[in-house]
Short mmCIF file of C-alpha atoms and ligand atoms in Angstrom, two decimals:
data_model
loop_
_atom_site.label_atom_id
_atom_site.label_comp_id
_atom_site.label_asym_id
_atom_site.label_seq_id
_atom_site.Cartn_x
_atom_site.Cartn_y
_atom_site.Cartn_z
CA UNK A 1113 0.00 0.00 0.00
CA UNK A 1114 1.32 3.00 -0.99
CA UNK A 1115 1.06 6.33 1.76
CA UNK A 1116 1.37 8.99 -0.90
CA UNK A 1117 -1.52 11.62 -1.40
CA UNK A 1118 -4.34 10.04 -3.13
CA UNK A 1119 -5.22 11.35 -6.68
CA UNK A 1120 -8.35 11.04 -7.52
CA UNK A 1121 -9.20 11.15 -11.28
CA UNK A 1122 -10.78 14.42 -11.19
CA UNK A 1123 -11.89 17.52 -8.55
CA UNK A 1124 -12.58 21.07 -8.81
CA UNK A 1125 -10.15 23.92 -7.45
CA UNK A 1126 -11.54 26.04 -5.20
CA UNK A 1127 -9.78 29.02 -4.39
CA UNK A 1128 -10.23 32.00 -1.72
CA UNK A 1129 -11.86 34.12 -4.26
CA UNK A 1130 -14.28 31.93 -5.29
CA UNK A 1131 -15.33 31.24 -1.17
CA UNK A 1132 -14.86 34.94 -1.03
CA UNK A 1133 -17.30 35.46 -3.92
CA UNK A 1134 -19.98 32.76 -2.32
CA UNK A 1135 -19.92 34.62 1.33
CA UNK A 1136 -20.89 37.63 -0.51
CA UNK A 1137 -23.91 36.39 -1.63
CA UNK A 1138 -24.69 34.61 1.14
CA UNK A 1139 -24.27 38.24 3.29
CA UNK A 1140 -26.68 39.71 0.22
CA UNK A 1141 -29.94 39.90 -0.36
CA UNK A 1142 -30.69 37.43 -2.76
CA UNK A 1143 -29.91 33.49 -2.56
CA UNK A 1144 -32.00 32.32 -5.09
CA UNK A 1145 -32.11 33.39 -8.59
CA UNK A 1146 -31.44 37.45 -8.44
CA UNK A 1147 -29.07 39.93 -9.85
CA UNK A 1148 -25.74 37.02 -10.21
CA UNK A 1149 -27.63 34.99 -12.46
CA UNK A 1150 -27.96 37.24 -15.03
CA UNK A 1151 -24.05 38.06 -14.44
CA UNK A 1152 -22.99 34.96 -14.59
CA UNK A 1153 -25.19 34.27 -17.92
CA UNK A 1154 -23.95 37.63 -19.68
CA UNK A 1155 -20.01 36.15 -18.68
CA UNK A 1156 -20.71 32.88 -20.33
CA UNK A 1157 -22.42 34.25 -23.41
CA UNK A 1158 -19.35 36.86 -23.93
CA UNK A 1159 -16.75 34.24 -23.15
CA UNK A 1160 -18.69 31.70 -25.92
CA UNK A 1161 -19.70 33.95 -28.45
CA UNK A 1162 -22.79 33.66 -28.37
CA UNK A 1163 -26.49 35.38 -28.00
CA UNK A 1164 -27.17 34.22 -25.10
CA UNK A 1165 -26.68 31.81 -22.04
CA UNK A 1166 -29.38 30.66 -19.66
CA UNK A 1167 -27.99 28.79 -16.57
CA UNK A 1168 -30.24 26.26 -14.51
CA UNK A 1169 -29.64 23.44 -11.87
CA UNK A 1170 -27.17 20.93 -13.84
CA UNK A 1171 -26.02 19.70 -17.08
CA UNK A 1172 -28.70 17.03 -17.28
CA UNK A 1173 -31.75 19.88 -16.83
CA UNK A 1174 -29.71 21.99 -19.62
CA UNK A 1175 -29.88 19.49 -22.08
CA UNK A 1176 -33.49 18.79 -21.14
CA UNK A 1177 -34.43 22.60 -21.30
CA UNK A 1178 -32.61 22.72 -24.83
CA UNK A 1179 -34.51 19.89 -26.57
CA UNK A 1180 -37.95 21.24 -25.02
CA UNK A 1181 -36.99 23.84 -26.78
CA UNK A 1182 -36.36 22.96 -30.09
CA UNK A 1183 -39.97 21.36 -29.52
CA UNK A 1184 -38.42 17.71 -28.94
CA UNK A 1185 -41.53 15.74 -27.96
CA UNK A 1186 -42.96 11.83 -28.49
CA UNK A 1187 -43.57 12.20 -32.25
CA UNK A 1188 -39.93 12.94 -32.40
CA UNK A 1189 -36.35 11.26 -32.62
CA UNK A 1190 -32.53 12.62 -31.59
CA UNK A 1191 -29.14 10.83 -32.76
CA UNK A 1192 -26.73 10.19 -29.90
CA UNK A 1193 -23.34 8.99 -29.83
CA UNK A 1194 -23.49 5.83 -27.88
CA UNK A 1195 -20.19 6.70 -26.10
CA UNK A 1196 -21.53 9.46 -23.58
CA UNK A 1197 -23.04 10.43 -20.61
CA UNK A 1198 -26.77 8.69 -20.03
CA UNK A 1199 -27.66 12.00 -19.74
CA UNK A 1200 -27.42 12.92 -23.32
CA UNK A 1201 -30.01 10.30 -24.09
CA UNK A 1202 -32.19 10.35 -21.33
CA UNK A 1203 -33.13 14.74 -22.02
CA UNK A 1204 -34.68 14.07 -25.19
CA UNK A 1205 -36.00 10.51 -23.50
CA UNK A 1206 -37.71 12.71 -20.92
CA UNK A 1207 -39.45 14.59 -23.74
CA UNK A 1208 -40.88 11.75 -24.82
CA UNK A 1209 -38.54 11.91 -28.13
CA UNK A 1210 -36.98 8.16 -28.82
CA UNK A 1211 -33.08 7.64 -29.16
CA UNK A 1212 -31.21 5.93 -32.18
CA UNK A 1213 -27.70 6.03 -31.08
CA UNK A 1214 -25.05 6.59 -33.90
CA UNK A 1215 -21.39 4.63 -33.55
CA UNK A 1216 -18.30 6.55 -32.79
CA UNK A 1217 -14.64 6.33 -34.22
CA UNK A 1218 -13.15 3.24 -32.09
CA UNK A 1219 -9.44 5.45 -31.45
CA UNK A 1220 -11.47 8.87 -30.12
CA UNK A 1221 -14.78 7.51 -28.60
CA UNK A 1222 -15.85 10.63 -31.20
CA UNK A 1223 -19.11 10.48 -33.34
CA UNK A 1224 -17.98 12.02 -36.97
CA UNK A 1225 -20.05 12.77 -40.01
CA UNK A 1226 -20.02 9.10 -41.46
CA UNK A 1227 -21.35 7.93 -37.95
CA UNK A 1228 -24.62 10.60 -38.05
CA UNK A 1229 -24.70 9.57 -41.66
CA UNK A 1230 -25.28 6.06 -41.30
CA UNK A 1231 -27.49 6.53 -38.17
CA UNK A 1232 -29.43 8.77 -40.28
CA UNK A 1233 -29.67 5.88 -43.44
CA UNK A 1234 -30.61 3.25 -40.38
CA UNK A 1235 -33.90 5.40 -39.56
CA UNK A 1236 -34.69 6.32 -43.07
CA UNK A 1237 -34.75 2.28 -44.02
CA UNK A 1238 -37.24 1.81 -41.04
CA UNK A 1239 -39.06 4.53 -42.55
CA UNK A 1240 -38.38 7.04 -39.14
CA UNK A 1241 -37.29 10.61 -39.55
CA UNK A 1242 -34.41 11.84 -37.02
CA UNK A 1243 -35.18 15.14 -35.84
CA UNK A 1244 -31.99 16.28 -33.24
CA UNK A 1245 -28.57 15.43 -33.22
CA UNK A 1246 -26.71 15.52 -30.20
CA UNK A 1247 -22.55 15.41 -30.72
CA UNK A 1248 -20.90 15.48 -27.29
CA UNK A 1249 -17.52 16.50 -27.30
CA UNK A 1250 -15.69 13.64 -25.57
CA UNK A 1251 -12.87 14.48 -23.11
CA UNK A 1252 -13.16 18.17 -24.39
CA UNK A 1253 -11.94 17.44 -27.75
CA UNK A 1254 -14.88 17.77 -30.58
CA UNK A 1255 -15.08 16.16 -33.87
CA UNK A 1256 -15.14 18.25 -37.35
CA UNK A 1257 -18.42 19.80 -36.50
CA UNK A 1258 -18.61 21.68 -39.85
CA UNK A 1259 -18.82 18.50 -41.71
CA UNK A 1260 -21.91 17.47 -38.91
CA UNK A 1261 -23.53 20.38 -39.34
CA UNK A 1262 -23.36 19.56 -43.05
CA UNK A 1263 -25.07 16.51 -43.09
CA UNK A 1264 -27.68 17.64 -40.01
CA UNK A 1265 -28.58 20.37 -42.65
CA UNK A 1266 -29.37 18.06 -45.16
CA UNK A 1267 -31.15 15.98 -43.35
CA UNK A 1268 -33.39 18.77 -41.51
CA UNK A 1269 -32.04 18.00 -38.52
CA UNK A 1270 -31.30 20.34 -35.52
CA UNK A 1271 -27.98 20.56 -33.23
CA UNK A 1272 -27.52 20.74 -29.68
CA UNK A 1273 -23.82 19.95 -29.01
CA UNK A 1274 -23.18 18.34 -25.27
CA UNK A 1275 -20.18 20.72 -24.32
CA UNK A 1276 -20.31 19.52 -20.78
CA UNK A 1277 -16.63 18.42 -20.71
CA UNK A 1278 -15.53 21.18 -23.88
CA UNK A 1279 -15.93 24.69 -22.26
CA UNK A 1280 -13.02 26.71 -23.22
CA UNK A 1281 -12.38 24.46 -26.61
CA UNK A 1282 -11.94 26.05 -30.02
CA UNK A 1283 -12.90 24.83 -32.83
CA UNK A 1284 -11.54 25.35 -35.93
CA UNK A 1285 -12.69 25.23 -39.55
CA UNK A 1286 -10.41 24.27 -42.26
CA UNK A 1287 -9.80 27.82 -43.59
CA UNK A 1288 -12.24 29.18 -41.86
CA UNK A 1289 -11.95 31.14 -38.67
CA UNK A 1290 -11.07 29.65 -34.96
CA UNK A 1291 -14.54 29.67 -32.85
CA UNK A 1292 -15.66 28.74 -29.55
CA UNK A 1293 -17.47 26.23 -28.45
CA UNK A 1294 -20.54 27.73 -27.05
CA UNK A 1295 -20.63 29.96 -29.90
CA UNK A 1296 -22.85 27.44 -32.15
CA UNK A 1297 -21.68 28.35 -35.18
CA UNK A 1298 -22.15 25.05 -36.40
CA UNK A 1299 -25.67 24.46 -33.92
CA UNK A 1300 -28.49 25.32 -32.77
CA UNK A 1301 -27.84 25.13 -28.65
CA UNK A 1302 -24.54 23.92 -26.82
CA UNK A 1303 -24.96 22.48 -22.99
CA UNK A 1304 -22.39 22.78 -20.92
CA UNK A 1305 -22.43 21.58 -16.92
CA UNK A 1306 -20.73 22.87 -14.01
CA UNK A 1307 -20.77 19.51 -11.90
CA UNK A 1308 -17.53 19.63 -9.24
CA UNK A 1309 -15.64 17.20 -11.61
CA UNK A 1310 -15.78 19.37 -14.69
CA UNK A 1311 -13.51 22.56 -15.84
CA UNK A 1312 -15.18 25.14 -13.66
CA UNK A 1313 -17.86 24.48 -11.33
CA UNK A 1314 -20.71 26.27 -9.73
CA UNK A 1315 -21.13 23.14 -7.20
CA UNK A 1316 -24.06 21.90 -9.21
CA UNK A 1317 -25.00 23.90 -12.57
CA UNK A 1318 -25.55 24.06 -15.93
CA UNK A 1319 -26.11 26.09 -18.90
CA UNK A 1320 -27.27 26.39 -22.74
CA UNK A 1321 -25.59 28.99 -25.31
CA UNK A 1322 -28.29 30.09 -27.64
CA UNK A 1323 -27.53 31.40 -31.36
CA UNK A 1324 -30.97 33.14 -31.15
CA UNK A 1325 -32.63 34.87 -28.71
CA UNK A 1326 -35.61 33.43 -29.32
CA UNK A 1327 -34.39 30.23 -28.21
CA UNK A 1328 -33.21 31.55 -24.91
CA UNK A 1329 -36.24 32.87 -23.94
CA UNK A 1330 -37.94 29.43 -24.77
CA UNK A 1331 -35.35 28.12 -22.17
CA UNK A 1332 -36.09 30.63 -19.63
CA UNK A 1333 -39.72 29.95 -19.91
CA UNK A 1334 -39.42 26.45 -19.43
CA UNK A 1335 -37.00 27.05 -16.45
CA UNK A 1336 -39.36 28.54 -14.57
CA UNK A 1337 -42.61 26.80 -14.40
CA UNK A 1338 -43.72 28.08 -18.30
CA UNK A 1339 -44.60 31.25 -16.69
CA UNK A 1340 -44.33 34.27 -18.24
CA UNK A 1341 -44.32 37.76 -16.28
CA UNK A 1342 -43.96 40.23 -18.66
CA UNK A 1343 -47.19 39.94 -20.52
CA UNK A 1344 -46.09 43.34 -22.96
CA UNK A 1345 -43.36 41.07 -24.65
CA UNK A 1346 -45.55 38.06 -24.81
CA UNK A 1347 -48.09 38.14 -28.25
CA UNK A 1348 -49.75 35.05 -27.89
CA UNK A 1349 -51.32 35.14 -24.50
CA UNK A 1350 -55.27 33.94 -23.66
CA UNK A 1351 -57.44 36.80 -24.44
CA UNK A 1352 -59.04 35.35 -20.96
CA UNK A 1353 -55.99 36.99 -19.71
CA UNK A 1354 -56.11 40.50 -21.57
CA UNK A 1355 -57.81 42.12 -18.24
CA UNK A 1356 -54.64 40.59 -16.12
CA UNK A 1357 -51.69 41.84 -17.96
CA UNK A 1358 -52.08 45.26 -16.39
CA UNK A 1359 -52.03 44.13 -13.02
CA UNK A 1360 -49.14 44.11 -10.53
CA UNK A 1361 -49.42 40.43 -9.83
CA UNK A 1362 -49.73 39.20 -13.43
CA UNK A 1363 -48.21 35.54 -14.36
CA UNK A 1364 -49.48 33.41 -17.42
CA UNK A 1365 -48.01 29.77 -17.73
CA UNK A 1366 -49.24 29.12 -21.84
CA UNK A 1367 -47.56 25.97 -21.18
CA UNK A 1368 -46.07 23.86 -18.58
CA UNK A 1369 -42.55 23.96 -17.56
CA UNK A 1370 -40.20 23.02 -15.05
CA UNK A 1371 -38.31 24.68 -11.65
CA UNK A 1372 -34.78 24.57 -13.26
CA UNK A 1373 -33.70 27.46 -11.14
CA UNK A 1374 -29.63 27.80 -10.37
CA UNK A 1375 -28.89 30.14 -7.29
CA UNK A 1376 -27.24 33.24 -7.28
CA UNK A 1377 -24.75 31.21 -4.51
CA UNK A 1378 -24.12 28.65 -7.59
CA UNK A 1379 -23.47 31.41 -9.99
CA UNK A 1380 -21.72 33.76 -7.91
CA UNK A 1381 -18.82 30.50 -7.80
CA UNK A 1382 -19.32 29.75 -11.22
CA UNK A 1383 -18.67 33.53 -12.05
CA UNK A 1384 -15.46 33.38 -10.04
CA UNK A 1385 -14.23 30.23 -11.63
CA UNK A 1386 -15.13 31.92 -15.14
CA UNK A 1387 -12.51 33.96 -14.86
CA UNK A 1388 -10.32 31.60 -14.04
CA UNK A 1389 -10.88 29.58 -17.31
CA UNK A 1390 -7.69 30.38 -19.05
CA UNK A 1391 -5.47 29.78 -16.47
CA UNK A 1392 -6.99 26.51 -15.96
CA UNK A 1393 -6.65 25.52 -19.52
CA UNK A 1394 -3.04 26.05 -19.54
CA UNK A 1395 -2.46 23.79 -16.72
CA UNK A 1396 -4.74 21.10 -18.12
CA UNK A 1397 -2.77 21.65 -21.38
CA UNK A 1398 0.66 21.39 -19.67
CA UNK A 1399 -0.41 18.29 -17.85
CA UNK A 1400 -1.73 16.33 -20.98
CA UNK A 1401 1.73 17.21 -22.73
CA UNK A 1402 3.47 15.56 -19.77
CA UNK A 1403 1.24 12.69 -20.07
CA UNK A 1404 2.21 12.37 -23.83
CA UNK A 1405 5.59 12.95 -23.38
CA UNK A 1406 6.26 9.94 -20.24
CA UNK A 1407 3.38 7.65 -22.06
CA UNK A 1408 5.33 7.32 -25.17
CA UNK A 1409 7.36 4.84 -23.47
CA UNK A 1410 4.58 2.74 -23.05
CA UNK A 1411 3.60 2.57 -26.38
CA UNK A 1412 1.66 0.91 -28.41
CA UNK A 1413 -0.02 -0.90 -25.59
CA UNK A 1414 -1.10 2.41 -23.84
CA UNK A 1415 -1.68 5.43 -26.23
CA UNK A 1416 -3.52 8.69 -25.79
CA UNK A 1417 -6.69 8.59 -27.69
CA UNK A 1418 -6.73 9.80 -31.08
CA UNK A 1419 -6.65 13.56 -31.78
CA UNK A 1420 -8.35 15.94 -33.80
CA UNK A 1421 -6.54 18.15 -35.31
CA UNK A 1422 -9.42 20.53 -35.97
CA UNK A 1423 -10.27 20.98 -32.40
CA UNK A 1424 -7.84 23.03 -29.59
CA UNK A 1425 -9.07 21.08 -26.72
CA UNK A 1426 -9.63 22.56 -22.89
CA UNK A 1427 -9.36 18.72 -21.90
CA UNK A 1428 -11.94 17.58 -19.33
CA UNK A 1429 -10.15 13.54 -19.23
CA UNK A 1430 -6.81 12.58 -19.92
CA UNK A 1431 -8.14 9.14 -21.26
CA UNK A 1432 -6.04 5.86 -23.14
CA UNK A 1433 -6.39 3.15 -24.98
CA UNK A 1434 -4.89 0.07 -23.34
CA UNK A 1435 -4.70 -3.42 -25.51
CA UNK A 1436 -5.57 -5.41 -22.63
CA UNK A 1437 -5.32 -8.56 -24.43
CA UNK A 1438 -1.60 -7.87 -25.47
CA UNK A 1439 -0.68 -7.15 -21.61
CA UNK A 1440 -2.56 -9.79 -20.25
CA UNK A 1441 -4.28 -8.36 -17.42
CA UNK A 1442 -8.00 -7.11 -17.33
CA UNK A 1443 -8.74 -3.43 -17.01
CA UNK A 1444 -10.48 -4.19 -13.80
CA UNK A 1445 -6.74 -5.44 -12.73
CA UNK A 1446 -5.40 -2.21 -13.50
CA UNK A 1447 -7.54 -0.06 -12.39
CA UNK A 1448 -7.10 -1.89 -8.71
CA UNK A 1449 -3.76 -2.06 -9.25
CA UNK A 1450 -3.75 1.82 -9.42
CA UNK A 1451 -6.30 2.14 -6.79
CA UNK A 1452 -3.51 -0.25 -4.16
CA UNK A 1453 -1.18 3.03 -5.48
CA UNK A 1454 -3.66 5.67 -4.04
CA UNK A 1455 -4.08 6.44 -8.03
CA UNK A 1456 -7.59 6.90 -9.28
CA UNK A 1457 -8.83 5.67 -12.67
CA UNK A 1458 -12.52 6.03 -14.73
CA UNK A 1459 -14.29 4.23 -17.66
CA UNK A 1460 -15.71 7.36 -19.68
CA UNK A 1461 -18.28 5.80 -20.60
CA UNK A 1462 -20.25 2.24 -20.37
CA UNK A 1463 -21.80 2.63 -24.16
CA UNK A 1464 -25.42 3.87 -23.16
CA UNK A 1465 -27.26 1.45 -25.57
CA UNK A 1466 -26.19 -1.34 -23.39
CA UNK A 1467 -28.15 0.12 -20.38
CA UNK A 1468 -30.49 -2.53 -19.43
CA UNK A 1469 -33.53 0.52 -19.96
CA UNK A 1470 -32.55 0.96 -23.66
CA UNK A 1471 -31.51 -2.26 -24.31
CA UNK A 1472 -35.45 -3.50 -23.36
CA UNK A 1473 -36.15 -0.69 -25.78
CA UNK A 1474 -33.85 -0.52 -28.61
CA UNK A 1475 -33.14 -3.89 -28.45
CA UNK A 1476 -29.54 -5.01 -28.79
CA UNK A 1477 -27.42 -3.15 -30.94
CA UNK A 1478 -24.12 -3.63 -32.82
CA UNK A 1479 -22.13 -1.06 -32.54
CA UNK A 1480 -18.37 -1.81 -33.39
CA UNK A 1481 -16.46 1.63 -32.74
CA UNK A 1482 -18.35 1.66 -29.65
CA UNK A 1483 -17.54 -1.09 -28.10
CA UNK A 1484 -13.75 -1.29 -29.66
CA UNK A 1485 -13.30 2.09 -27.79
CA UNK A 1486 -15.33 1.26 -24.55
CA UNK A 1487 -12.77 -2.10 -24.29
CA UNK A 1488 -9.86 0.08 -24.13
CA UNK A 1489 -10.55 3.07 -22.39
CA UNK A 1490 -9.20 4.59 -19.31
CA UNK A 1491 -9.30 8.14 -17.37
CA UNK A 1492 -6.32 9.02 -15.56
CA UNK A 1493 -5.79 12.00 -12.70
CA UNK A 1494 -6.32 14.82 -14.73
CA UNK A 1495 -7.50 18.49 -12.71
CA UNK A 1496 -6.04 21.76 -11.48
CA UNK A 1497 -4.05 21.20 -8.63
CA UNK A 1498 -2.27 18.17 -9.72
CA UNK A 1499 1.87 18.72 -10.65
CA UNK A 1500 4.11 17.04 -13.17
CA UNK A 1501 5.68 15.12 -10.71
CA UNK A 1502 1.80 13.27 -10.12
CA UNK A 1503 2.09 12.93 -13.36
CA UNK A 1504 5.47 10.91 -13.88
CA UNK A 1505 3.76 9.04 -10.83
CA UNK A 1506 0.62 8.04 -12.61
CA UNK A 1507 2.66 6.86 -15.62
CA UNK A 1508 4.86 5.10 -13.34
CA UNK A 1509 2.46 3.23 -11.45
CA UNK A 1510 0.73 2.41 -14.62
CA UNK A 1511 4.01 0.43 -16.26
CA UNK A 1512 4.33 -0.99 -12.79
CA UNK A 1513 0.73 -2.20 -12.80
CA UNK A 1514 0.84 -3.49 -16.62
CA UNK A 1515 3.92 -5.14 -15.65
CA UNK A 1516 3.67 -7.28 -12.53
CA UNK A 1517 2.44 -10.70 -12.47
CA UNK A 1518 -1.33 -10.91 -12.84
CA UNK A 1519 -3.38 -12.59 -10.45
CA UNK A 1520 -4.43 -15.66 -12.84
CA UNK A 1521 -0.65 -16.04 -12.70
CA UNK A 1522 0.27 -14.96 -16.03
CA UNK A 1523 3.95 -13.21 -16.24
CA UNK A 1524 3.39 -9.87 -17.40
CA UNK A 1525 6.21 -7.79 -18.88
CA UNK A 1526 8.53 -4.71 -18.51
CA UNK A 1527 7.22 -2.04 -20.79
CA UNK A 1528 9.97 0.34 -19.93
CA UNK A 1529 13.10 -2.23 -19.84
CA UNK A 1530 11.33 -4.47 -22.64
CA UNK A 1531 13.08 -7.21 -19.86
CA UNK A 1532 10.81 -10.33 -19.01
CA UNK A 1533 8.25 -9.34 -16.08
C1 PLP B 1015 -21.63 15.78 -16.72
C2 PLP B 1015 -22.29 15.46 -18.00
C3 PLP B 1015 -23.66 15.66 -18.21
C4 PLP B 1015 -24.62 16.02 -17.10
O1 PLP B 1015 -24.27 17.10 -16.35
P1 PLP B 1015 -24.80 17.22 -14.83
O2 PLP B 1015 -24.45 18.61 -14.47
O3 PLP B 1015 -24.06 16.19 -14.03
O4 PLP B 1015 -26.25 16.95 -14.84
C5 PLP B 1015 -24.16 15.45 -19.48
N1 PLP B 1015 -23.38 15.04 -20.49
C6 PLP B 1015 -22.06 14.81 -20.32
C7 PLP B 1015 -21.24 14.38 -21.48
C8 PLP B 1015 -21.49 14.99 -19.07
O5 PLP B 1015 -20.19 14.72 -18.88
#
């Protein structure tokens, strides 16, 4: 047993400003949603490009909130990458809307254009019409979103990208300009969540970037019960409501919506770590360069996973591909083997269309870049916080762990000598 610090596979930083920040709010006058919301919202907005941002509770409500409303309901269906979150295909599950998950590239857990493509020629041969898309941008890296966007035009469908691990990533076009994710240049919405483990945090939190304003105010609707206050901005109301819109106490709910509220205490953190965004992208960016650098040595059995070299990645994971079958030891092994090191390890993800719910719906699937990348996988330590010498340990520990004897008895081998385990 090793008595080193443990490092856990991910954590947030919190800093004396942000606690600073939080007390101030907590001193104020408002705890629930007043005056830092909006802040906080304007911020993200600015920092993404885009319209507009409306926050609420977490990442999973976000992506709910942003497929109500692009009118996702029961006579509808969205495309998912099967590599994800369960999030990303419960939302549009909780509208009622069914899921059709698409296969990803087996070396980046990505879904590309040829994936959404052949999703897309699945549902047309069953005579179904997809009408969402839903890229999530794995480990903070995206795929060539231009060419989705391409092919989700075609096909009349919408975009909401799941940024929830990409905040801070650029994207850029071949020849075109460098844009943010958030911006949705290439989309409709982008979700992002502010869950502890992610690049900035707001405790619990998320948010949508809108391209149109329109949109947002959909979102804010459905935040907040489906009521509407200001009955001047709002056309279609009952005329059974005409006499109220006068009065002082006027609220109209057209149609029903949710309590997605965030706190001004969430968003006065999530406005401190905002700021902070930069800063922490350089350190995640120095540590995954470290992480290339020492796993090179352990190659080809462990390698990063594959890169896109359209995207300039905040990175949410440091994630590998390990050939299990070549080192002879399970990735359950491994990951205890790290664990008996105080090192802590993640599958990102379990491929959602083998979840027992969707697999008594969809039936089973066959997926092959799926499952080739979900065999492989593994998150190592990656957050603020952590130095290059955790690093070196990590790797360390990790050609220790591949190397030593496995407990069906099998000899396992030196990856850094090459010698005979
Ligand atoms: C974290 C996450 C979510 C959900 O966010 P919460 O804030 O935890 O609800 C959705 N999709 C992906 C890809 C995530 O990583």
């Amino acid at each position: 047993m090793s008595n080193q610090p443990p490092l856990p596979y991910g954590r947030h930083a919190i800093e004396q400003d942000d606690c600073d920040a939080v007390l101030e709010v907590l001193r104020g006058d408002w705890l629930t949603t007043g005056p830092i919301v909006g802040e906080f919202e304007r911020a993200l907005a600015k920092r993404c490009g885009a319209a507009d941002a409306v926050s609420c509770i977490n990442g999973t409500a976000a992506l709910h909130l942003a497929c109500l409303a692009l009118g996702l309901d029961s006579d509808a269906t969205a495309i998912v990458p099967a590599v994800t979150f369960l999030a990303t295909a419960n939302a549009p599950r909780m509208t009622g809307a069914e899921v059709v998950f698409a296969d990803v590239d087996p070396e980046s857990g990505l879904m590309e254009a040829r994936h959404l493509e052949d999703a897309i020629a699945r549902m047309l041969a069953a005579g179904r019409r997809p009408s969402v898309v839903l890229p999530v941008h794995l480990g903070g890296q995206c795929a060539d979103l231009a060419a989705i966007a391409a092919v989700a035009r075609r096909s009349g469908l919408a975009v909401i990208e799941d940024a929830c691990h990409a905040l801070g990533t650029v994207y850029r076009t071949s020849g075109g300009a460098p844009t943010a994710i958030g911006s949705c240049t290439h989309s409709d919405l982008t979700v992002f969540s502010f869950h502890p483990v992610k690049t900035i945090t707001t405790g619990e939190g998320g948010a949508v970037t809108a391209r149109e304003a329109a949109l947002a105010q959909r979102l804010r609707q459905q935040r907040g019960h489906g009521m509407v206050r200001d009955g001047g901005a709002f056309e279609d109301h009952e005329a059974a409501f005409e006499g109220d819109l006068a009065n002082p106490w006027y609220y109209e709910m057209p149609e029903i919506g949710f309590n997605y509220r965030i706190s001004d205490i969430n968003c006065a953190l999530g406005l401190s770590q905002l700021r902070k965004l930069d800063r922490f992208a350089a350190l995640r960016r120095a540590l995954v360069e470290r992480y290339d650098r020492r796993l090179a040595a352990l190659a080809p059995l462990v390698r990063p996973v594959k890169r896109n070299a359209d995207a300039i990645p905040v990175w949410h994971l440091y994630s590998v591909l390990i050939d299990f079958a070549a080192i002879g030891k399970t990735r359950g092994e491994v990951m205890r083997c790290l664990q008996d090191h105080r090192i802590g390890s993640q599958v990102h993800y379990i491929p959602v269309h083998r979840q027992p719910y969707y697999r008594r719906r969809y039936g089973a699937l066959s997926l092959p870049g799926a499952e080739a990348y979900y065999a492989r996988t593994l998150s190592l330590p990656l957050y603020i916080g952590m130095t290059a010498a955790d690093v070196d340990r990590v790797v360390d520990r990790l050609a220790d762990c591949i190397a030593r004897p496995s407990a069906a008895g099998k000899a396992g081998r030196s990856l850094v000598t090459g010698a005979a385990g």
